[in-house]
Each structure stands twice: as C-alpha cells, then as structure tokens.
PDB file of C-alpha atoms and ligand atoms in Angstrom:
ATOM      1  CA  MET P  67       0.187  -6.168 -22.955  1.00 62.00           C
ATOM      2  CA  THR P  68      -1.605  -3.687 -20.745  1.00 84.00           C
ATOM      3  CA  SER P  69       0.533  -2.148 -18.047  1.00 94.00           C
ATOM      4  CA  ILE P  70      -1.577  -3.754 -15.304  1.00 96.00           C
ATOM      5  CA  LEU P  71      -0.853  -7.231 -16.702  1.00 96.00           C
ATOM      6  CA  ASP P  72       2.793  -6.281 -17.119  1.00 97.00           C
ATOM      7  CA  ALA P  73       2.965  -5.206 -13.460  1.00 98.00           C
ATOM      8  CA  ARG P  74       1.117  -8.311 -12.299  1.00 97.00           C
ATOM      9  CA  GLY P  75       3.501 -10.536 -14.239  1.00 97.00           C
ATOM     10  CA  ARG P  76       6.507  -8.930 -12.584  1.00 98.00           C
ATOM     11  CA  LEU P  77       4.973  -9.337  -9.111  1.00 98.00           C
ATOM     12  CA  ASP P  78       4.020 -12.972  -9.792  1.00 96.00           C
ATOM     13  CA  ALA P  79       7.542 -13.753 -10.997  1.00 97.00           C
ATOM     14  CA  ALA P  80       9.286 -12.038  -8.071  1.00 97.00           C
ATOM     15  CA  GLY P  81      10.751 -14.189  -5.306  1.00 96.00           C
ATOM     16  CA  SER P  82      10.396 -11.386  -2.795  1.00 97.00           C
ATOM     17  CA  VAL P  83       8.527  -8.091  -2.778  1.00 98.00           C
ATOM     18  CA  VAL P  84       8.682  -5.118  -0.453  1.00 98.00           C
ATOM     19  CA  VAL P  85       5.545  -2.951  -0.571  1.00 98.00           C
ATOM     20  CA  LEU P  86       6.008   0.712   0.390  1.00 98.00           C
ATOM     21  CA  THR P  87       2.816   2.656   1.076  1.00 97.00           C
ATOM     22  CA  GLY P  88       2.033   6.290   1.876  1.00 96.00           C
ATOM     23  CA  ALA P  89      -0.899   8.593   2.519  1.00 94.00           C
ATOM     24  CA  GLY P  90      -2.397   7.884  -0.936  1.00 95.00           C
ATOM     25  CA  ILE P  91      -3.367   4.290  -0.083  1.00 97.00           C
ATOM     26  CA  SER P  92      -5.539   5.613   2.750  1.00 97.00           C
ATOM     27  CA  ALA P  93      -7.048   8.416   0.664  1.00 95.00           C
ATOM     28  CA  ASP P  94      -9.498   5.786  -0.640  1.00 95.00           C
ATOM     29  CA  SER P  95     -10.549   5.109   2.987  1.00 97.00           C
ATOM     30  CA  GLY P  96     -11.319   8.789   3.529  1.00 94.00           C
ATOM     31  CA  VAL P  97      -8.332   9.434   5.828  1.00 93.00           C
ATOM     32  CA  PRO P  98      -7.692  13.182   5.683  1.00 81.00           C
ATOM     33  CA  THR P  99      -4.243  14.456   4.738  1.00 73.00           C
ATOM     34  CA  PHE P 100      -2.441  17.077   6.812  1.00 71.00           C
ATOM     35  CA  ARG P 101      -2.814  19.710   4.113  1.00 67.00           C
ATOM     36  CA  GLY P 102      -6.384  19.101   2.960  1.00 69.00           C
ATOM     37  CA  PRO P 103      -9.328  21.074   4.383  1.00 70.00           C
ATOM     38  CA  ASP P 104     -10.181  18.191   6.772  1.00 72.00           C
ATOM     39  CA  GLY P 105      -6.604  17.985   8.017  1.00 70.00           C
ATOM     40  CA  LEU P 106      -6.425  21.405   9.633  1.00 78.00           C
ATOM     41  CA  TRP P 107      -7.132  21.859  13.327  1.00 82.00           C
ATOM     42  CA  LYS P 108      -7.852  25.251  14.886  1.00 83.00           C
ATOM     43  CA  ASP P 109      -5.135  27.632  13.708  1.00 83.00           C
ATOM     44  CA  TYR P 110      -2.228  25.239  14.150  1.00 88.00           C
ATOM     45  CA  ARG P 111       0.094  23.745  11.584  1.00 89.00           C
ATOM     46  CA  PRO P 112       1.217  20.137  12.268  1.00 89.00           C
ATOM     47  CA  GLU P 113       4.814  21.388  12.531  1.00 90.00           C
ATOM     48  CA  GLU P 114       3.757  23.386  15.606  1.00 93.00           C
ATOM     49  CA  LEU P 115       2.166  20.409  17.406  1.00 95.00           C
ATOM     50  CA  ALA P 116       3.948  17.250  16.299  1.00 95.00           C
ATOM     51  CA  THR P 117       7.249  18.052  18.010  1.00 96.00           C
ATOM     52  CA  PRO P 118       8.958  17.055  21.270  1.00 97.00           C
ATOM     53  CA  ALA P 119       9.173  20.751  22.217  1.00 97.00           C
ATOM     54  CA  ALA P 120       5.409  21.258  21.805  1.00 97.00           C
ATOM     55  CA  PHE P 121       4.689  18.195  23.970  1.00 98.00           C
ATOM     56  CA  ALA P 122       7.134  19.345  26.659  1.00 97.00           C
ATOM     57  CA  ARG P 123       5.541  22.810  26.663  1.00 97.00           C
ATOM     58  CA  ASP P 124       1.873  21.822  26.499  1.00 97.00           C
ATOM     59  CA  PRO P 125       1.122  18.077  26.505  1.00 98.00           C
ATOM     60  CA  ARG P 126      -2.594  18.778  27.007  1.00 98.00           C
ATOM     61  CA  LEU P 127      -2.788  20.740  23.733  1.00 97.00           C
ATOM     62  CA  VAL P 128      -0.836  18.084  21.815  1.00 97.00           C
ATOM     63  CA  TRP P 129      -3.020  15.268  23.198  1.00 98.00           C
ATOM     64  CA  GLU P 130      -6.138  17.270  22.353  1.00 97.00           C
ATOM     65  CA  TRP P 131      -4.958  17.425  18.742  1.00 96.00           C
ATOM     66  CA  TYR P 132      -4.165  13.681  18.665  1.00 96.00           C
ATOM     67  CA  GLY P 133      -7.578  12.933  20.162  1.00 96.00           C
ATOM     68  CA  TRP P 134      -9.146  14.928  17.328  1.00 94.00           C
ATOM     69  CA  ARG P 135      -7.015  13.158  14.692  1.00 94.00           C
ATOM     70  CA  ARG P 136      -7.960   9.765  16.123  1.00 95.00           C
ATOM     71  CA  SER P 137     -11.631  10.708  16.033  1.00 94.00           C
ATOM     72  CA  LYS P 138     -11.295  11.537  12.317  1.00 92.00           C
ATOM     73  CA  ILE P 139      -9.554   8.243  11.506  1.00 94.00           C
ATOM     74  CA  ALA P 140     -11.366   5.804  13.836  1.00 94.00           C
ATOM     75  CA  PRO P 141     -14.449   5.560  11.562  1.00 95.00           C
ATOM     76  CA  CYS P 142     -12.294   4.935   8.440  1.00 96.00           C
ATOM     77  CA  GLU P 143     -12.148   1.329   7.283  1.00 97.00           C
ATOM     78  CA  PRO P 144      -9.347  -0.502   5.465  1.00 98.00           C
ATOM     79  CA  ASN P 145     -10.124  -0.315   1.731  1.00 98.00           C
ATOM     80  CA  PRO P 146      -9.719  -3.035  -0.931  1.00 98.00           C
ATOM     81  CA  ALA P 147      -6.042  -2.091  -1.380  1.00 98.00           C
ATOM     82  CA  HIS P 148      -5.194  -2.623   2.323  1.00 98.00           C
ATOM     83  CA  LEU P 149      -7.204  -5.859   2.384  1.00 97.00           C
ATOM     84  CA  ALA P 150      -5.709  -7.286  -0.821  1.00 97.00           C
ATOM     85  CA  LEU P 151      -2.169  -6.530   0.379  1.00 97.00           C
ATOM     86  CA  ALA P 152      -2.857  -8.124   3.775  1.00 97.00           C
ATOM     87  CA  ARG P 153      -4.194 -11.308   2.144  1.00 96.00           C
ATOM     88  CA  TRP P 154      -1.283 -11.422  -0.276  1.00 96.00           C
ATOM     89  CA  ALA P 155       1.337 -10.955   2.461  1.00 96.00           C
ATOM     90  CA  GLY P 156      -0.448 -13.552   4.581  1.00 94.00           C
ATOM     91  CA  ARG P 157      -0.477 -16.264   1.931  1.00 92.00           C
ATOM     92  CA  ARG P 158       2.728 -15.597  -0.012  1.00 93.00           C
ATOM     93  CA  GLU P 159       6.142 -15.913   1.509  1.00 93.00           C
ATOM     94  CA  GLY P 160       8.559 -13.092   0.748  1.00 96.00           C
ATOM     95  CA  VAL P 161       6.025 -10.243   0.766  1.00 97.00           C
ATOM     96  CA  ARG P 162       6.356  -7.536   3.441  1.00 97.00           C
ATOM     97  CA  ILE P 163       4.572  -4.217   3.825  1.00 97.00           C
ATOM     98  CA  VAL P 164       6.396  -1.061   4.912  1.00 97.00           C
ATOM     99  CA  THR P 165       4.290   2.034   5.533  1.00 97.00           C
ATOM    100  CA  GLN P 166       4.760   5.729   6.208  1.00 96.00           C
ATOM    101  CA  ASN P 167       1.177   5.946   7.429  1.00 96.00           C
ATOM    102  CA  VAL P 168       0.234   6.338  11.067  1.00 97.00           C
ATOM    103  CA  ASP P 169      -3.443   5.413  10.642  1.00 97.00           C
ATOM    104  CA  GLY P 170      -3.064   1.727  11.588  1.00 97.00           C
ATOM    105  CA  LEU P 171      -5.164   0.595   8.598  1.00 97.00           C
ATOM    106  CA  HIS P 172      -2.674  -2.032   7.375  1.00 97.00           C
ATOM    107  CA  THR P 173      -2.701  -3.607  10.834  1.00 96.00           C
ATOM    108  CA  ARG P 174      -6.512  -3.548  10.935  1.00 96.00           C
ATOM    109  CA  ALA P 175      -6.611  -5.116   7.471  1.00 97.00           C
ATOM    110  CA  ALA P 176      -4.233  -7.871   8.582  1.00 96.00           C
ATOM    111  CA  LYS P 177      -6.503  -8.618  11.549  1.00 94.00           C
ATOM    112  CA  ALA P 178      -9.627  -8.483   9.370  1.00 94.00           C
ATOM    113  CA  VAL P 179      -8.311 -11.103   6.928  1.00 93.00           C
ATOM    114  CA  GLY P 180      -6.718 -13.259   9.619  1.00 87.00           C
ATOM    115  CA  ALA P 181      -3.171 -12.522   8.462  1.00 72.00           C
ATOM    116  CA  ALA P 182      -2.042 -10.998  11.738  1.00 69.00           C
ATOM    117  CA  GLY P 183      -2.130 -14.084  13.945  1.00 55.00           C
ATOM    118  CA  PRO P 184      -4.246 -14.334  17.095  1.00 50.00           C
ATOM    119  CA  THR P 185      -2.381 -11.632  18.979  1.00 50.00           C
ATOM    120  CA  GLY P 186      -1.713  -9.288  16.071  1.00 47.00           C
ATOM    121  CA  ALA P 187       1.538  -7.418  15.622  1.00 48.00           C
ATOM    122  CA  ASP P 188       3.561  -9.221  18.279  1.00 48.00           C
ATOM    123  CA  ASP P 189       2.751 -12.728  17.126  1.00 48.00           C
ATOM    124  CA  ALA P 190       5.622 -14.219  15.137  1.00 45.00           C
ATOM    125  CA  ALA P 191       3.261 -16.317  13.014  1.00 43.00           C
ATOM    126  CA  GLY P 192       1.462 -13.179  11.937  1.00 50.00           C
ATOM    127  CA  ARG P 193       4.455 -11.033  11.074  1.00 59.00           C
ATOM    128  CA  ALA P 194       3.962 -11.367   7.335  1.00 65.00           C
ATOM    129  CA  GLY P 195       0.661  -9.510   7.209  1.00 73.00           C
ATOM    130  CA  THR P 196       1.726  -6.945   9.786  1.00 85.00           C
ATOM    131  CA  PRO P 197       3.351  -3.804   8.421  1.00 95.00           C
ATOM    132  CA  LEU P 198       6.607  -2.201   9.412  1.00 97.00           C
ATOM    133  CA  GLU P 199       5.421   1.244  10.525  1.00 97.00           C
ATOM    134  CA  LEU P 200       8.194   3.737   9.790  1.00 96.00           C
ATOM    135  CA  HIS P 201       6.411   6.657  11.461  1.00 96.00           C
ATOM    136  CA  GLY P 202       4.612   4.768  14.233  1.00 97.00           C
ATOM    137  CA  CYS P 203       0.853   4.588  14.798  1.00 97.00           C
ATOM    138  CA  LEU P 204      -1.749   7.013  16.160  1.00 97.00           C
ATOM    139  CA  PHE P 205      -3.403   4.189  18.126  1.00 97.00           C
ATOM    140  CA  ARG P 206      -0.274   3.226  20.031  1.00 97.00           C
ATOM    141  CA  VAL P 207       1.408   5.003  22.938  1.00 98.00           C
ATOM    142  CA  ARG P 208       4.777   4.963  24.614  1.00 97.00           C
ATOM    143  CA  CYS P 209       5.969   6.189  27.959  1.00 98.00           C
ATOM    144  CA  THR P 210       7.974   9.389  28.379  1.00 97.00           C
ATOM    145  CA  GLY P 211       9.594   7.906  31.505  1.00 97.00           C
ATOM    146  CA  CYS P 212      10.283   4.220  30.828  1.00 98.00           C
ATOM    147  CA  ARG P 213      10.295   1.704  27.971  1.00 97.00           C
ATOM    148  CA  PHE P 214       6.578   0.881  28.132  1.00 98.00           C
ATOM    149  CA  ARG P 215       4.708   0.800  24.792  1.00 97.00           C
ATOM    150  CA  GLY P 216       1.241  -0.433  23.982  1.00 96.00           C
ATOM    151  CA  GLU P 217      -1.919  -0.194  21.936  1.00 95.00           C
ATOM    152  CA  HIS P 218      -4.237   2.602  23.029  1.00 96.00           C
ATOM    153  CA  ARG P 219      -7.652   3.182  21.449  1.00 94.00           C
ATOM    154  CA  GLU P 220      -9.512   4.709  24.395  1.00 93.00           C
ATOM    155  CA  GLU P 221     -10.903   8.186  24.060  1.00 93.00           C
ATOM    156  CA  ILE P 222      -8.476  10.904  25.159  1.00 95.00           C
ATOM    157  CA  ASP P 223      -9.623  13.201  27.969  1.00 96.00           C
ATOM    158  CA  ALA P 224      -7.572  16.321  27.285  1.00 96.00           C
ATOM    159  CA  GLY P 225      -9.661  18.499  29.591  1.00 96.00           C
ATOM    160  CA  SER P 226      -6.761  18.895  31.996  1.00 96.00           C
ATOM    161  CA  ARG P 227      -3.146  17.791  32.306  1.00 95.00           C
ATOM    162  CA  GLU P 228      -4.127  15.502  35.218  1.00 96.00           C
ATOM    163  CA  ALA P 229      -6.543  13.557  33.015  1.00 97.00           C
ATOM    164  CA  LEU P 230      -3.974  12.722  30.287  1.00 98.00           C
ATOM    165  CA  PRO P 231      -3.044   9.050  29.768  1.00 97.00           C
ATOM    166  CA  ARG P 232      -0.425   7.753  32.226  1.00 97.00           C
ATOM    167  CA  CYS P 233       1.982   4.826  32.109  1.00 98.00           C
ATOM    168  CA  PRO P 234       0.587   1.733  33.895  1.00 97.00           C
ATOM    169  CA  GLU P 235       4.124   0.829  34.972  1.00 98.00           C
ATOM    170  CA  CYS P 236       5.737   4.059  36.175  1.00 98.00           C
ATOM    171  CA  GLY P 237       2.998   6.689  36.167  1.00 97.00           C
ATOM    172  CA  ALA P 238       4.768   9.092  33.786  1.00 98.00           C
ATOM    173  CA  LEU P 239       2.895  10.757  30.919  1.00 98.00           C
ATOM    174  CA  LEU P 240       2.246   8.596  27.886  1.00 98.00           C
ATOM    175  CA  ARG P 241       2.778  10.099  24.426  1.00 98.00           C
ATOM    176  CA  PRO P 242       1.559   9.028  21.002  1.00 98.00           C
ATOM    177  CA  ASP P 243       3.914   6.397  19.533  1.00 98.00           C
ATOM    178  CA  VAL P 244       4.560   8.379  16.375  1.00 97.00           C
ATOM    179  CA  VAL P 245       7.669   9.999  14.987  1.00 97.00           C
ATOM    180  CA  TRP P 246       7.581  13.762  15.463  1.00 97.00           C
ATOM    181  CA  PHE P 247       9.292  16.470  13.458  1.00 94.00           C
ATOM    182  CA  GLY P 248      12.937  16.580  14.496  1.00 93.00           C
ATOM    183  CA  GLU P 249      12.933  12.981  15.777  1.00 96.00           C
ATOM    184  CA  ALA P 250      14.774  10.027  14.289  1.00 95.00           C
ATOM    185  CA  LEU P 251      12.818   7.125  12.833  1.00 95.00           C
ATOM    186  CA  PRO P 252      12.916   3.892  14.887  1.00 94.00           C
ATOM    187  CA  GLU P 253      16.306   2.407  14.093  1.00 95.00           C
ATOM    188  CA  ALA P 254      15.288  -1.269  14.129  1.00 95.00           C
ATOM    189  CA  VAL P 255      12.300  -0.680  11.835  1.00 96.00           C
ATOM    190  CA  VAL P 256      14.325   1.364   9.360  1.00 97.00           C
ATOM    191  CA  SER P 257      17.162  -1.137   9.165  1.00 97.00           C
ATOM    192  CA  GLU P 258      14.729  -4.040   8.671  1.00 97.00           C
ATOM    193  CA  ALA P 259      12.932  -2.093   5.925  1.00 97.00           C
ATOM    194  CA  PHE P 260      16.201  -1.341   4.118  1.00 98.00           C
ATOM    195  CA  ALA P 261      17.379  -4.931   4.470  1.00 98.00           C
ATOM    196  CA  LEU P 262      14.108  -6.142   2.900  1.00 97.00           C
ATOM    197  CA  ALA P 263      14.370  -3.519   0.145  1.00 98.00           C
ATOM    198  CA  GLY P 264      17.933  -4.539  -0.691  1.00 98.00           C
ATOM    199  CA  GLU P 265      16.901  -8.185  -1.089  1.00 98.00           C
ATOM    200  CA  ALA P 266      13.599  -7.618  -2.891  1.00 98.00           C
ATOM    201  CA  ASP P 267      13.134  -8.428  -6.569  1.00 98.00           C
ATOM    202  CA  VAL P 268      10.377  -5.817  -6.739  1.00 98.00           C
ATOM    203  CA  CYS P 269       9.517  -2.761  -4.668  1.00 98.00           C
ATOM    204  CA  LEU P 270       5.788  -2.010  -5.108  1.00 98.00           C
ATOM    205  CA  VAL P 271       5.242   1.661  -4.233  1.00 98.00           C
ATOM    206  CA  VAL P 272       1.633   2.669  -3.553  1.00 98.00           C
ATOM    207  CA  GLY P 273       0.346   6.173  -2.807  1.00 96.00           C
ATOM    208  CA  THR P 274       3.487   7.986  -1.844  1.00 94.00           C
ATOM    209  CA  SER P 275       5.214  10.831  -3.603  1.00 89.00           C
ATOM    210  CA  ALA P 276       8.442   9.148  -2.445  1.00 83.00           C
ATOM    211  CA  VAL P 277      10.254  12.363  -1.674  1.00 85.00           C
ATOM    212  CA  VAL P 278      10.400  12.163   2.131  1.00 82.00           C
ATOM    213  CA  HIS P 279      13.612  10.568   3.350  1.00 84.00           C
ATOM    214  CA  PRO P 280      14.542   8.032   4.496  1.00 87.00           C
ATOM    215  CA  ALA P 281      11.455   6.239   3.128  1.00 91.00           C
ATOM    216  CA  ALA P 282      12.284   7.553  -0.336  1.00 91.00           C
ATOM    217  CA  GLY P 283      15.501   5.518  -0.155  1.00 95.00           C
ATOM    218  CA  ILE P 284      13.599   2.217   0.041  1.00 97.00           C
ATOM    219  CA  PRO P 285      12.705   1.872  -3.665  1.00 97.00           C
ATOM    220  CA  ALA P 286      16.171   3.254  -4.428  1.00 96.00           C
ATOM    221  CA  ALA P 287      17.711   0.427  -2.378  1.00 97.00           C
ATOM    222  CA  THR P 288      15.791  -2.191  -4.372  1.00 98.00           C
ATOM    223  CA  ALA P 289      16.831  -0.594  -7.666  1.00 97.00           C
ATOM    224  CA  ALA P 290      20.483  -0.271  -6.588  1.00 97.00           C
ATOM    225  CA  ALA P 291      20.577  -4.012  -5.852  1.00 98.00           C
ATOM    226  CA  GLY P 292      19.210  -4.854  -9.306  1.00 98.00           C
ATOM    227  CA  GLY P 293      15.493  -5.099  -8.442  1.00 98.00           C
ATOM    228  CA  GLU P 294      12.573  -3.334 -10.109  1.00 98.00           C
ATOM    229  CA  ILE P 295      10.135  -0.648  -9.040  1.00 98.00           C
ATOM    230  CA  VAL P 296       6.401  -0.924  -9.731  1.00 98.00           C
ATOM    231  CA  GLU P 297       4.365   2.164  -8.873  1.00 98.00           C
ATOM    232  CA  VAL P 298       0.648   2.839  -8.287  1.00 98.00           C
ATOM    233  CA  ASN P 299      -0.229   6.536  -8.116  1.00 97.00           C
ATOM    234  CA  PRO P 300      -2.818   8.696  -9.911  1.00 96.00           C
ATOM    235  CA  GLU P 301      -0.095  11.333 -10.359  1.00 96.00           C
ATOM    236  CA  VAL P 302       3.385  11.287 -11.832  1.00 96.00           C
ATOM    237  CA  THR P 303       6.010  11.292  -9.040  1.00 95.00           C
ATOM    238  CA  PRO P 304       9.812  11.631  -8.897  1.00 94.00           C
ATOM    239  CA  LEU P 305       9.875   7.815  -8.960  1.00 95.00           C
ATOM    240  CA  THR P 306       7.810   7.368 -12.121  1.00 96.00           C
ATOM    241  CA  SER P 307      10.681   7.637 -14.583  1.00 96.00           C
ATOM    242  CA  ARG P 308      12.668   5.012 -12.637  1.00 96.00           C
ATOM    243  CA  ALA P 309       9.823   2.480 -12.431  1.00 97.00           C
ATOM    244  CA  ALA P 310       9.648  -0.604 -14.657  1.00 98.00           C
ATOM    245  CA  VAL P 311       5.875  -0.062 -14.672  1.00 98.00           C
ATOM    246  CA  SER P 312       3.977   2.918 -13.292  1.00 98.00           C
ATOM    247  CA  LEU P 313       0.197   2.678 -13.136  1.00 98.00           C
ATOM    248  CA  ARG P 314      -1.777   5.946 -13.172  1.00 98.00           C
ATOM    249  CA  ALA P 315      -4.537   4.622 -10.938  1.00 97.00           C
ATOM    250  CA  ARG P 316      -6.112   4.801  -7.519  1.00 97.00           C
ATOM    251  CA  ALA P 317      -4.855   2.282  -4.984  1.00 98.00           C
ATOM    252  CA  ALA P 318      -8.243   0.722  -4.183  1.00 98.00           C
ATOM    253  CA  GLU P 319      -8.863   0.061  -7.857  1.00 98.00           C
ATOM    254  CA  ALA P 320      -5.425  -1.107  -9.025  1.00 98.00           C
ATOM    255  CA  VAL P 321      -3.879  -2.950  -6.069  1.00 98.00           C
ATOM    256  CA  PRO P 322      -6.481  -5.769  -5.857  1.00 98.00           C
ATOM    257  CA  ARG P 323      -5.991  -6.378  -9.585  1.00 97.00           C
ATOM    258  CA  LEU P 324      -2.248  -6.709  -9.029  1.00 98.00           C
ATOM    259  CA  VAL P 325      -2.155  -9.041  -6.060  1.00 97.00           C
ATOM    260  CA  SER P 326      -5.482 -10.868  -5.681  1.00 94.00           C
ATOM    261  CA  ARG P 327      -5.859 -14.524  -6.649  1.00 81.00           C
ATOM    262  CA  GLN P 328      -8.604 -13.722  -9.163  1.00 64.00           C
ATOM    263  CA  ALA P 329      -7.818 -10.559 -11.059  1.00 56.00           C
TER     264      ALA P 329
HETATM  265  P1  LIG U 146       2.083  12.565   0.360  1.00 79.38           P
HETATM  266  O1  LIG U 146       0.933  13.380   0.819  1.00 79.38           O
HETATM  267  O2  LIG U 146       3.378  13.217   0.139  1.00 79.38           O
HETATM  268  O3  LIG U 146       1.735  11.825  -0.993  1.00 79.38           O
HETATM  269  C1  LIG U 146       0.539  11.143  -1.179  1.00 79.38           C
HETATM  270  C2  LIG U 146       0.616  10.504  -2.580  1.00 79.38           C
HETATM  271  O4  LIG U 146      -0.553   9.728  -2.761  1.00 79.38           O
HETATM  272  C3  LIG U 146       0.684  11.510  -3.727  1.00 79.38           C
HETATM  273  O5  LIG U 146       1.747  11.137  -4.574  1.00 79.38           O
HETATM  274  C4  LIG U 146      -0.683  11.344  -4.415  1.00 79.38           C
HETATM  275  O6  LIG U 146      -0.589  11.524  -5.813  1.00 79.38           O
HETATM  276  C5  LIG U 146      -1.017   9.912  -4.070  1.00 79.38           C
HETATM  277  N1  LIG U 146      -2.434   9.575  -4.081  1.00 79.38           N
HETATM  278  C6  LIG U 146      -3.503  10.380  -3.852  1.00 79.38           C
HETATM  279  N2  LIG U 146      -4.645   9.670  -3.903  1.00 79.38           N
HETATM  280  C7  LIG U 146      -4.294   8.377  -4.172  1.00 79.38           C
HETATM  281  C8  LIG U 146      -5.023   7.167  -4.346  1.00 79.38           C
HETATM  282  N3  LIG U 146      -6.364   7.134  -4.255  1.00 79.38           N
HETATM  283  N4  LIG U 146      -4.333   6.019  -4.611  1.00 79.38           N
HETATM  284  C9  LIG U 146      -2.974   6.041  -4.705  1.00 79.38           C
HETATM  285  N5  LIG U 146      -2.236   7.162  -4.543  1.00 79.38           N
HETATM  286  C10 LIG U 146      -2.887   8.311  -4.279  1.00 79.38           C
HETATM  287  O7  LIG U 146       2.142  11.371   1.408  1.00 79.38           O
HETATM  288  P2  LIG U 146       3.365  10.527   1.919  1.00 79.38           P
HETATM  289  O8  LIG U 146       4.310  10.323   0.774  1.00 79.38           O
HETATM  290  O9  LIG U 146       2.826   9.357   2.590  1.00 79.38           O
HETATM  291  O10 LIG U 146       4.091  11.464   2.981  1.00 79.38           O
HETATM  292  C11 LIG U 146       3.409  12.361   3.796  1.00 79.38           C
HETATM  293  C12 LIG U 146       3.719  12.225   5.285  1.00 79.38           C
HETATM  294  O11 LIG U 146       2.517  12.522   5.993  1.00 79.38           O
HETATM  295  C13 LIG U 146       4.138  10.868   5.725  1.00 79.38           C
HETATM  296  O12 LIG U 146       5.227  11.029   6.558  1.00 79.38           O
HETATM  297  C14 LIG U 146       2.962  10.287   6.512  1.00 79.38           C
HETATM  298  O13 LIG U 146       3.405   9.676   7.716  1.00 79.38           O
HETATM  299  C15 LIG U 146       2.124  11.482   6.892  1.00 79.38           C
HETATM  300  N6  LIG U 146       0.669  11.275   6.709  1.00 79.38           N
HETATM  301  C16 LIG U 146       0.089  10.067   7.029  1.00 79.38           C
HETATM  302  C17 LIG U 146      -1.269   9.857   6.808  1.00 79.38           C
HETATM  303  C18 LIG U 146      -1.886   8.536   7.185  1.00 79.38           C
HETATM  304  O14 LIG U 146      -1.437   7.885   8.102  1.00 79.38           O
HETATM  305  N7  LIG U 146      -2.926   8.088   6.462  1.00 79.38           N
HETATM  306  C19 LIG U 146      -2.053  10.860   6.261  1.00 79.38           C
HETATM  307  C20 LIG U 146      -1.435  12.084   5.948  1.00 79.38           C
HETATM  308  C21 LIG U 146      -0.070  12.267   6.175  1.00 79.38           C
HETATM  309 ZN1  LIG U 147       6.484   4.304  32.175  1.00 79.38          ZN
END
C-alpha cells in the first residue's frame, strides 16, 4: 500500500480529526515567510516590530509594517490544500481545522466553498469550515481601549499617527488582532484546540515544523490520548518519527488526495 493510501484510509476510518496547519500550507499560495527574502521589511526583524512594547512606542511604524504585510498577502489565493480541507470540514462531521497562520486563507477558503455559512466565522452553522486561529489574523483588528474586535481589510494609512485606524466604539487606537512576541495565545481558542486534539482519532499536521509551543502540543495531545498522527511536509520534522504516516510532499499536491471525494 502506498503511504498516501495508508494515510487516506486512516483519515476515512477516523471518527474525528483535528487538522493542524502552519506556514507550509500557505507556501503553495505564495505567502512569504518571515525569514525568506520576501519576508524582510526595511532593516527590521519581526521580533522588533511584533511586540506590545514596539506598538506602545511607535504604533505608526508597527501599522506601516502590517500594512506592508497585508499588501503582500492580499493577492494570495487559497490553494487546493486550503480548499480541499474547507470542503472536507464542511461536509464531514468531526473535522476541525486549527492553524498557526495569520494569513486568513483558511477562512477565505471556507467562504469560497460555502463552508463558512452566510456570515462567516461568527455563524454557528459555519463553524466546521472555519478555522481556530491560534495566532489571530492579519485582516482582523481589536481595540487597545475596549473589547471591540472586527474584520478589517481596508488599506492602512500609516502616514501619521492621527490617520491610524480607530475604534468605532470608543475612539482608541485599533491594533492588529494577532498574537505578538511576549503575549499569551487566546485562552479560549487554545483550550478548544486542545480539547479537540485530546478527542481526535487522528491529528493531521500540514506544513508546520511543530516545534513552536503550545501548538506543538496539539499532535502530542492526540497521541497521548491514543490517537494517531498523520503528517504532510516536504521535510522531515521532529514529529516525523512519531507519525503513523508521514508524507514527504507539498500540501497543495498531497492534501486534496487525502481528503477529497475523488482522489
Ligand atoms: P515554520 O516556518 O516553522 O515551518 C514551516 C514548515 O512548512 C516547515 O516544516 C517546512 O518544511 C514546511 N513546508 C514548506 N513548504 C511546504 C509545502 N509546500 N507544503 C507543506 N509543508 C511545507 O512555520 P510554522 O511552524 O507555521 O511556525 C512559524 C510561525 O510563523 C508561526 O507562529 C506562524 O504564525 C508564523 N507565520 C505565519 C505565516 C502565515 O500566516 N502564512 C507565514 C510565516 C510565518
Ligand atoms: Zn474601543
């Protein structure tokens, strides 16, 4: 049996599956990584900009960087891996997607295939196709002064501090709704992800080196509860030796063959 059929058999037989994705799934959509040549901005390292201290010191500079990152990602489209996962989660009960990515491509895929419900992420009927975003999303904002959160795709005017996006409810500065260095991950999202992982028969890990905690603990939680790990990654990772099946393949090529109706 080829390993792709082996992996598909395990996914078909599973009652519930948690899918954990990382930067690698979006590599096939052309989303730049932080470290690659397209990921660098001016002379800054992300660790110097993606922090609460940097935003407190110079919100204009931090928003300018996020505006640039959005402009790089906005033209990228969900690839066949995002789309196949969204369709699968939309039609099969017991499949949920958890992502470390902040590019919003799983959410766009869910909308594109009609798995997100008419109002997208907040619609209960569409929850299945909508990912749990562990690190937030570049196209969402939250208020630095109150509890307001929302989608935000408008162009950022970072020409002056006065022009930066403001909260429609209290007028305070809005910030990107992403997790910065030194910040905790959103508690409710993390506990839901771990609860799903602990109950899942299979954790399908796509495009993440699985070394960044706490996300790295998600496949471990499935394994500790007696479930299996299936991995898709062109490279060997720290998870490979613990996986029931590990496919050395690109996400856009392998994932549709694992989860689509017609393989
Ligand atoms: P990572 O950079 O540590 O690992 C990426 C993994 O993807 C590697 O194991 C690599 O072998 C694999 N990969 C490369 N091309 C692939 C392909 N075509 N198909 C499948 N796998 C492929 O990324 P990470 O584990 O997600 O962690 C990095 C952190 O950086 C995360 O916290 C994430 O939030 C952030 N980040 C996000 C994005 C995004 O939103 N798209 C992009 C860059 C970084
Ligand atoms: Zn506010």
